[in-house]
PDB file of C-alpha atoms in Angstrom:
ATOM      1  CA  MET J   1      -1.168  11.230 -17.139  1.00  0.00           C
ATOM      2  CA  SER J   2      -1.225   8.529 -14.619  1.00  0.00           C
ATOM      3  CA  TYR J   3      -1.991   9.050 -10.594  1.00  0.00           C
ATOM      4  CA  ILE J   4      -0.145   7.202  -8.183  1.00  0.00           C
ATOM      5  CA  ASP J   5      -1.330   6.099  -4.550  1.00  0.00           C
ATOM      6  CA  GLY J   6       1.532   5.026  -2.643  1.00  0.00           C
ATOM      7  CA  TYR J   7       1.505   3.163   0.644  1.00  0.00           C
ATOM      8  CA  VAL J   8       4.709   2.540   3.371  1.00  0.00           C
ATOM      9  CA  VAL J   9       3.774  -0.096   6.226  1.00  0.00           C
ATOM     10  CA  PRO J  10       5.385  -2.162   8.747  1.00  0.00           C
ATOM     11  CA  VAL J  11       4.695  -5.683   8.734  1.00  0.00           C
ATOM     12  CA  SER J  12       5.613  -8.467  11.089  1.00  0.00           C
ATOM     13  CA  ALA J  13       7.720 -11.233   9.274  1.00  0.00           C
ATOM     14  CA  ALA J  14       5.241 -13.898  10.703  1.00  0.00           C
ATOM     15  CA  ASN J  15       2.286 -11.996   9.227  1.00  0.00           C
ATOM     16  CA  LYS J  16       3.786 -12.236   5.537  1.00  0.00           C
ATOM     17  CA  ALA J  17       1.396 -14.803   4.346  1.00  0.00           C
ATOM     18  CA  ALA J  18      -1.575 -12.850   5.769  1.00  0.00           C
ATOM     19  CA  TYR J  19      -0.592  -9.470   4.073  1.00  0.00           C
ATOM     20  CA  ARG J  20       0.069 -11.296   0.931  1.00  0.00           C
ATOM     21  CA  ALA J  21      -3.344 -12.702   1.353  1.00  0.00           C
ATOM     22  CA  MET J  22      -5.032  -9.297   2.042  1.00  0.00           C
ATOM     23  CA  ALA J  23      -3.009  -7.692  -0.754  1.00  0.00           C
ATOM     24  CA  GLU J  24      -4.091 -10.227  -3.286  1.00  0.00           C
ATOM     25  CA  GLN J  25      -8.045  -9.339  -2.194  1.00  0.00           C
ATOM     26  CA  THR J  26      -7.481  -5.596  -2.353  1.00  0.00           C
ATOM     27  CA  LEU J  27      -5.555  -6.215  -5.710  1.00  0.00           C
ATOM     28  CA  VAL J  28      -8.689  -7.592  -7.182  1.00  0.00           C
ATOM     29  CA  MET J  29     -10.863  -4.658  -5.978  1.00  0.00           C
ATOM     30  CA  PHE J  30      -8.544  -1.828  -6.931  1.00  0.00           C
ATOM     31  CA  LYS J  31      -8.256  -3.282 -10.588  1.00  0.00           C
ATOM     32  CA  GLU J  32     -11.873  -3.569 -10.431  1.00  0.00           C
ATOM     33  CA  PHE J  33     -12.667   0.051  -9.591  1.00  0.00           C
ATOM     34  CA  GLY J  34     -10.024   1.387 -12.362  1.00  0.00           C
ATOM     35  CA  ALA J  35      -6.644   0.692 -11.209  1.00  0.00           C
ATOM     36  CA  THR J  36      -4.026  -0.285 -13.954  1.00  0.00           C
ATOM     37  CA  ARG J  37      -1.448  -1.323 -11.778  1.00  0.00           C
ATOM     38  CA  VAL J  38      -0.897  -2.690  -8.311  1.00  0.00           C
ATOM     39  CA  VAL J  39       2.566  -3.444  -6.801  1.00  0.00           C
ATOM     40  CA  GLU J  40       3.477  -4.797  -3.240  1.00  0.00           C
ATOM     41  CA  CYS J  41       7.038  -5.063  -2.383  1.00  0.00           C
ATOM     42  CA  TRP J  42       8.486  -6.628   0.472  1.00  0.00           C
ATOM     43  CA  ALA J  43      11.875  -5.020   1.971  1.00  0.00           C
ATOM     44  CA  ASP J  44      14.880  -6.675   0.942  1.00  0.00           C
ATOM     45  CA  ASP J  45      17.530  -4.174   0.952  1.00  0.00           C
ATOM     46  CA  VAL J  46      16.589  -1.247   3.258  1.00  0.00           C
ATOM     47  CA  PRO J  47      19.573   0.473   5.116  1.00  0.00           C
ATOM     48  CA  ASP J  48      19.495   2.342   7.767  1.00  0.00           C
ATOM     49  CA  GLY J  49      19.852   6.214   7.273  1.00  0.00           C
ATOM     50  CA  LYS J  50      21.780   8.839   9.141  1.00  0.00           C
ATOM     51  CA  VAL J  51      18.920  10.856   9.676  1.00  0.00           C
ATOM     52  CA  THR J  52      15.787   8.925   8.617  1.00  0.00           C
ATOM     53  CA  ASP J  53      14.914   5.809   6.749  1.00  0.00           C
ATOM     54  CA  PHE J  54      11.928   3.687   5.608  1.00  0.00           C
ATOM     55  CA  LYS J  55      12.226   1.710   9.098  1.00  0.00           C
ATOM     56  CA  ARG J  56      12.233   4.785  11.140  1.00  0.00           C
ATOM     57  CA  ALA J  57       9.336   6.412   9.223  1.00  0.00           C
ATOM     58  CA  VAL J  58       6.782   3.600  10.114  1.00  0.00           C
ATOM     59  CA  LYS J  59       8.605   2.896  13.287  1.00  0.00           C
ATOM     60  CA  THR J  60       9.076  -0.702  12.823  1.00  0.00           C
ATOM     61  CA  GLU J  61       9.257  -2.761  16.015  1.00  0.00           C
ATOM     62  CA  GLY J  62      10.636  -6.524  16.649  1.00  0.00           C
ATOM     63  CA  ASP J  63      10.553  -8.649  13.531  1.00  0.00           C
ATOM     64  CA  GLU J  64       8.806  -6.141  11.302  1.00  0.00           C
ATOM     65  CA  VAL J  65       9.555  -5.469   7.809  1.00  0.00           C
ATOM     66  CA  VAL J  66       8.876  -2.396   5.588  1.00  0.00           C
ATOM     67  CA  VAL J  67       6.290  -2.920   2.893  1.00  0.00           C
ATOM     68  CA  PHE J  68       6.345  -0.496  -0.185  1.00  0.00           C
ATOM     69  CA  SER J  69       3.335  -0.397  -2.235  1.00  0.00           C
ATOM     70  CA  TRP J  70       1.701   1.645  -4.900  1.00  0.00           C
ATOM     71  CA  VAL J  71      -1.340   1.540  -7.070  1.00  0.00           C
ATOM     72  CA  GLU J  72      -1.263   3.164 -10.494  1.00  0.00           C
ATOM     73  CA  TRP J  73      -4.599   4.817 -11.746  1.00  0.00           C
ATOM     74  CA  PRO J  74      -4.895   6.113 -15.410  1.00  0.00           C
ATOM     75  CA  ASP J  75      -5.898   9.682 -13.852  1.00  0.00           C
ATOM     76  CA  LYS J  76      -6.856  11.406 -10.718  1.00  0.00           C
ATOM     77  CA  ALA J  77     -10.549  11.393 -11.449  1.00  0.00           C
ATOM     78  CA  THR J  78     -10.581   7.420 -11.741  1.00  0.00           C
ATOM     79  CA  ARG J  79      -8.706   7.213  -8.578  1.00  0.00           C
ATOM     80  CA  ASP J  80     -10.660   9.436  -6.545  1.00  0.00           C
ATOM     81  CA  ALA J  81     -14.012   7.426  -7.932  1.00  0.00           C
ATOM     82  CA  GLY J  82     -12.015   4.256  -7.112  1.00  0.00           C
ATOM     83  CA  GLN J  83     -11.188   4.901  -4.048  1.00  0.00           C
ATOM     84  CA  ILE J  84     -14.842   5.728  -2.845  1.00  0.00           C
ATOM     85  CA  ARG J  85     -15.956   2.671  -4.458  1.00  0.00           C
ATOM     86  CA  PHE J  86     -12.979   0.799  -2.666  1.00  0.00           C
ATOM     87  CA  MET J  87     -14.142   1.982   0.835  1.00  0.00           C
ATOM     88  CA  GLU J  88     -17.683   1.649   0.293  1.00  0.00           C
ATOM     89  CA  ASP J  89     -17.423  -1.840  -1.029  1.00  0.00           C
ATOM     90  CA  PRO J  90     -18.949  -4.799   1.268  1.00  0.00           C
ATOM     91  CA  ARG J  91     -15.812  -6.843   0.828  1.00  0.00           C
ATOM     92  CA  MET J  92     -13.892  -4.241   2.876  1.00  0.00           C
ATOM     93  CA  ALA J  93     -16.071  -5.025   6.026  1.00  0.00           C
ATOM     94  CA  GLU J  94     -15.125  -8.575   5.664  1.00  0.00           C
ATOM     95  CA  MET J  95     -11.258  -7.514   6.004  1.00  0.00           C
ATOM     96  CA  THR J  96     -11.786  -6.883   9.739  1.00  0.00           C
ATOM     97  CA  ASP J  97      -8.152  -7.928  11.088  1.00  0.00           C
ATOM     98  CA  ALA J  98      -5.446  -6.068   9.168  1.00  0.00           C
ATOM     99  CA  PRO J  99      -2.015  -7.829   9.485  1.00  0.00           C
ATOM    100  CA  PHE J 100      -0.278  -4.511  10.084  1.00  0.00           C
ATOM    101  CA  ASP J 101      -0.610  -1.508  12.621  1.00  0.00           C
ATOM    102  CA  GLY J 102      -2.768   0.840  10.204  1.00  0.00           C
ATOM    103  CA  LYS J 103      -1.775   3.781  12.595  1.00  0.00           C
ATOM    104  CA  ARG J 104       1.788   3.617  11.194  1.00  0.00           C
ATOM    105  CA  MET J 105       0.991   3.251   7.557  1.00  0.00           C
ATOM    106  CA  ILE J 106       2.174   6.340   5.325  1.00  0.00           C
ATOM    107  CA  LEU J 107      -0.035   6.807   2.501  1.00  0.00           C
ATOM    108  CA  GLY J 108      -0.340   9.638  -0.138  1.00  0.00           C
ATOM    109  CA  GLY J 109      -1.509  10.368  -3.741  1.00  0.00           C
ATOM    110  CA  PHE J 110       0.922  11.731  -6.320  1.00  0.00           C
ATOM    111  CA  SER J 111       0.708  13.207  -9.563  1.00  0.00           C
ATOM    112  CA  VAL J 112       3.572  11.672 -11.891  1.00  0.00           C
ATOM    113  CA  LEU J 113       6.241  13.952 -12.811  1.00  0.00           C
ATOM    114  CA  LEU J 114       8.516  11.745 -14.786  1.00  0.00           C
ATOM    115  CA  ASP J 115       7.805   8.559 -16.236  1.00  0.00           C
ATOM    116  CA  GLY J 116      10.644   6.593 -18.306  1.00  0.00           C
TER     117      GLY J 116
END
């Protein structure tokens, strides 16, 4: 069964092109290391919640927009190995200026419960 890494990050609207460029680089790497799919989504219809919501979850500020992303792997073992290769890859050292505040990024790995 597939395994999913999910990410939610705040990105300044002014950094949209820079974020996309970084995402394109990481997509190549994730696929090279075994991912079957990488999806990056720029917020379009993200309502304010009564208790919490995507914007509050990552504490958006000013012109920041929520990006919702996921990487699909064939299984957890492939993901675990792929993540290690990703973090150790020399191309990561070249990506020094992330176009978002990584301290406010939400991330996690998920086992698929239902896939329709």
